């Protein structure tokens, strides 16, 4: 079902993938997701495979798990990959230098097409990032949205009540 996307953790321990691939109009779209935090909750110690957790809010974060997951997703047939990263500084109008560096590093190391950020709770800019794909050696343009804000405005800060929806249209280049 295309209206139920699960990404960011395996459903069971024996599962070797924590991504989802859907096919929409003949295009296989892969979704991977990672978080730096579960807010007040903890990653289940007896089931760590349920959440893709990394120290995304630290400088020079080791992103090898993201690289591995994207490689598995691509090998499973994904033609277009969206990476969701729950990271960044809350209540800031712009992403920090560390977050921008992280997004650029993920683009360069994985070749994902879109990085969809979250956690800041308010709208942050989006941008295109041009880089040379390690997978193909060709120049590629990725799209990053640092934060779409909250879809349930529970925060007291006014800017948290303004959110955006992102609509992307994909076409195969025949």
mmCIF file of C-alpha atoms in Angstrom, residues 12-170:
data_model
loop_
_atom_site.group_PDB
_atom_site.id
_atom_site.type_symbol
_atom_site.label_atom_id
_atom_site.label_comp_id
_atom_site.label_asym_id
_atom_site.label_seq_id
_atom_site.Cartn_x
_atom_site.Cartn_y
_atom_site.Cartn_z
ATOM 1 C CA UNK A 12 11.740 -8.357 13.483
ATOM 2 C CA UNK A 13 15.264 -9.220 14.533
ATOM 3 C CA UNK A 14 15.946 -11.619 11.663
ATOM 4 C CA UNK A 15 14.990 -9.018 9.066
ATOM 5 C CA UNK A 16 18.020 -7.651 7.239
ATOM 6 C CA UNK A 17 16.327 -4.499 6.032
ATOM 7 C CA UNK A 18 14.949 -1.460 7.763
ATOM 8 C CA UNK A 19 13.780 0.280 4.630
ATOM 9 C CA UNK A 20 10.694 0.290 2.475
ATOM 10 C CA UNK A 21 10.389 0.281 -1.292
ATOM 11 C CA UNK A 22 7.144 1.236 -2.971
ATOM 12 C CA UNK A 23 6.397 1.287 -6.661
ATOM 13 C CA UNK A 24 4.516 4.294 -7.909
ATOM 14 C CA UNK A 25 3.793 4.779 -11.606
ATOM 15 C CA UNK A 26 6.590 2.398 -12.548
ATOM 16 C CA UNK A 27 9.239 4.024 -10.315
ATOM 17 C CA UNK A 28 10.627 2.109 -7.343
ATOM 18 C CA UNK A 29 11.071 4.581 -4.479
ATOM 19 C CA UNK A 30 13.095 3.594 -1.430
ATOM 20 C CA UNK A 31 12.703 5.094 2.036
ATOM 21 C CA UNK A 32 15.337 4.922 4.771
ATOM 22 C CA UNK A 33 15.212 6.726 8.107
ATOM 23 C CA UNK A 34 17.503 7.449 11.034
ATOM 24 C CA UNK A 35 17.108 9.392 14.270
ATOM 25 C CA UNK A 36 19.386 10.906 16.862
ATOM 26 C CA UNK A 37 16.701 10.734 19.561
ATOM 27 C CA UNK A 38 13.369 9.271 20.551
ATOM 28 C CA UNK A 39 12.625 12.328 22.691
ATOM 29 C CA UNK A 40 11.749 11.111 26.178
ATOM 30 C CA UNK A 41 11.754 7.458 25.096
ATOM 31 C CA UNK A 42 14.684 5.054 24.973
ATOM 32 C CA UNK A 43 15.662 2.639 22.233
ATOM 33 C CA UNK A 44 14.503 -0.799 23.423
ATOM 34 C CA UNK A 45 17.670 -2.496 24.733
ATOM 35 C CA UNK A 46 16.290 -5.958 23.953
ATOM 36 C CA UNK A 47 15.147 -4.896 20.450
ATOM 37 C CA UNK A 48 17.704 -2.377 19.094
ATOM 38 C CA UNK A 49 16.827 -3.369 15.531
ATOM 39 C CA UNK A 50 13.469 -1.563 15.873
ATOM 40 C CA UNK A 51 15.027 1.918 15.554
ATOM 41 C CA UNK A 52 17.826 3.195 13.331
ATOM 42 C CA UNK A 53 19.504 5.414 15.912
ATOM 43 C CA UNK A 54 22.782 7.265 15.293
ATOM 44 C CA UNK A 55 24.550 10.199 16.923
ATOM 45 C CA UNK A 56 23.426 12.498 14.110
ATOM 46 C CA UNK A 57 23.728 15.670 16.185
ATOM 47 C CA UNK A 58 27.470 15.266 16.742
ATOM 48 C CA UNK A 59 30.217 16.584 14.490
ATOM 49 C CA UNK A 60 31.722 14.006 12.141
ATOM 50 C CA UNK A 61 29.014 11.463 12.938
ATOM 51 C CA UNK A 62 29.807 7.978 11.642
ATOM 52 C CA UNK A 63 27.199 7.431 8.912
ATOM 53 C CA UNK A 64 28.315 3.963 7.808
ATOM 54 C CA UNK A 65 24.954 2.492 8.881
ATOM 55 C CA UNK A 66 23.188 4.957 6.560
ATOM 56 C CA UNK A 67 25.557 4.012 3.721
ATOM 57 C CA UNK A 68 24.891 0.309 4.337
ATOM 58 C CA UNK A 69 21.102 0.748 4.491
ATOM 59 C CA UNK A 70 21.021 2.836 1.303
ATOM 60 C CA UNK A 71 23.216 0.256 -0.469
ATOM 61 C CA UNK A 72 20.827 -2.528 0.591
ATOM 62 C CA UNK A 73 17.838 -0.457 -0.514
ATOM 63 C CA UNK A 74 19.420 0.224 -3.910
ATOM 64 C CA UNK A 75 20.394 -3.455 -4.312
ATOM 65 C CA UNK A 76 16.766 -4.393 -3.586
ATOM 66 C CA UNK A 77 15.690 -2.352 -6.606
ATOM 67 C CA UNK A 78 15.130 1.228 -5.444
ATOM 68 C CA UNK A 79 15.627 3.686 -8.304
ATOM 69 C CA UNK A 80 15.034 6.807 -6.206
ATOM 70 C CA UNK A 81 15.850 7.034 -2.491
ATOM 71 C CA UNK A 82 14.488 9.369 0.180
ATOM 72 C CA UNK A 83 16.428 9.491 3.446
ATOM 73 C CA UNK A 84 14.645 10.857 6.511
ATOM 74 C CA UNK A 85 16.953 12.241 9.184
ATOM 75 C CA UNK A 86 15.533 13.216 12.558
ATOM 76 C CA UNK A 87 18.231 15.629 13.701
ATOM 77 C CA UNK A 88 19.101 19.297 14.046
ATOM 78 C CA UNK A 89 18.508 21.949 16.656
ATOM 79 C CA UNK A 90 14.986 22.566 17.891
ATOM 80 C CA UNK A 91 13.295 25.941 17.417
ATOM 81 C CA UNK A 92 15.943 27.389 15.094
ATOM 82 C CA UNK A 93 15.036 29.176 11.861
ATOM 83 C CA UNK A 94 18.086 27.818 10.029
ATOM 84 C CA UNK A 95 20.018 24.564 10.198
ATOM 85 C CA UNK A 96 23.313 24.591 12.065
ATOM 86 C CA UNK A 97 26.599 24.256 10.220
ATOM 87 C CA UNK A 98 26.878 20.744 11.656
ATOM 88 C CA UNK A 99 23.491 19.745 10.189
ATOM 89 C CA UNK A 100 24.348 21.188 6.765
ATOM 90 C CA UNK A 101 27.679 19.305 6.835
ATOM 91 C CA UNK A 102 25.873 16.090 7.817
ATOM 92 C CA UNK A 103 23.377 16.375 4.958
ATOM 93 C CA UNK A 104 26.152 17.069 2.438
ATOM 94 C CA UNK A 105 28.167 14.111 3.758
ATOM 95 C CA UNK A 106 25.145 11.793 3.476
ATOM 96 C CA UNK A 107 24.517 12.922 -0.117
ATOM 97 C CA UNK A 108 28.143 12.349 -1.097
ATOM 98 C CA UNK A 109 28.543 9.002 0.693
ATOM 99 C CA UNK A 110 25.206 7.441 -0.281
ATOM 100 C CA UNK A 111 23.914 9.069 -3.456
ATOM 101 C CA UNK A 112 20.395 9.485 -2.044
ATOM 102 C CA UNK A 113 18.085 11.758 -3.997
ATOM 103 C CA UNK A 114 16.289 13.568 -1.176
ATOM 104 C CA UNK A 115 17.063 14.137 2.473
ATOM 105 C CA UNK A 116 13.993 15.056 4.497
ATOM 106 C CA UNK A 117 14.997 16.482 7.857
ATOM 107 C CA UNK A 118 12.929 16.788 10.979
ATOM 108 C CA UNK A 119 13.245 17.680 14.652
ATOM 109 C CA UNK A 120 13.611 21.487 14.591
ATOM 110 C CA UNK A 121 9.812 21.776 15.066
ATOM 111 C CA UNK A 122 9.656 24.826 12.809
ATOM 112 C CA UNK A 123 10.087 25.367 9.108
ATOM 113 C CA UNK A 124 13.668 25.532 7.850
ATOM 114 C CA UNK A 125 15.030 26.150 4.332
ATOM 115 C CA UNK A 126 15.374 23.692 1.533
ATOM 116 C CA UNK A 127 18.156 23.575 -1.022
ATOM 117 C CA UNK A 128 19.644 21.641 -3.896
ATOM 118 C CA UNK A 129 23.092 20.152 -3.416
ATOM 119 C CA UNK A 130 25.245 19.254 -6.405
ATOM 120 C CA UNK A 131 27.879 16.554 -5.976
ATOM 121 C CA UNK A 132 29.609 13.732 -7.817
ATOM 122 C CA UNK A 133 27.949 10.385 -7.140
ATOM 123 C CA UNK A 134 30.353 7.744 -5.810
ATOM 124 C CA UNK A 135 28.069 5.111 -7.300
ATOM 125 C CA UNK A 136 28.033 6.387 -10.898
ATOM 126 C CA UNK A 137 30.807 8.988 -11.063
ATOM 127 C CA UNK A 138 28.310 11.433 -12.570
ATOM 128 C CA UNK A 139 27.355 14.861 -11.269
ATOM 129 C CA UNK A 140 24.076 14.584 -9.416
ATOM 130 C CA UNK A 141 21.749 17.066 -7.729
ATOM 131 C CA UNK A 142 20.183 16.133 -4.415
ATOM 132 C CA UNK A 143 17.345 17.965 -2.695
ATOM 133 C CA UNK A 144 17.445 18.694 1.041
ATOM 134 C CA UNK A 145 14.679 20.019 3.242
ATOM 135 C CA UNK A 146 16.065 20.650 6.704
ATOM 136 C CA UNK A 147 12.681 20.736 8.435
ATOM 137 C CA UNK A 148 9.037 20.776 7.384
ATOM 138 C CA UNK A 149 8.062 21.763 10.957
ATOM 139 C CA UNK A 150 5.362 20.126 13.071
ATOM 140 C CA UNK A 151 2.198 18.733 11.613
ATOM 141 C CA UNK A 152 0.659 18.706 15.063
ATOM 142 C CA UNK A 153 1.379 22.114 16.541
ATOM 143 C CA UNK A 154 1.754 21.294 20.207
ATOM 144 C CA UNK A 155 4.577 23.706 20.918
ATOM 145 C CA UNK A 156 4.091 27.137 22.409
ATOM 146 C CA UNK A 157 6.377 28.810 19.883
ATOM 147 C CA UNK A 158 4.514 30.622 17.111
ATOM 148 C CA UNK A 159 6.882 29.489 14.334
ATOM 149 C CA UNK A 160 6.084 25.862 15.196
ATOM 150 C CA UNK A 161 2.525 26.407 13.999
ATOM 151 C CA UNK A 162 3.679 27.108 10.442
ATOM 152 C CA UNK A 163 4.433 23.925 8.528
ATOM 153 C CA UNK A 164 4.831 22.923 4.906
ATOM 154 C CA UNK A 165 3.882 19.932 2.844
ATOM 155 C CA UNK A 166 6.332 18.772 0.246
ATOM 156 C CA UNK A 167 5.008 17.479 -3.048
ATOM 157 C CA UNK A 168 7.496 15.868 -5.379
ATOM 158 C CA UNK A 169 6.780 14.669 -8.885
ATOM 159 C CA UNK A 170 9.110 12.034 -10.298
#
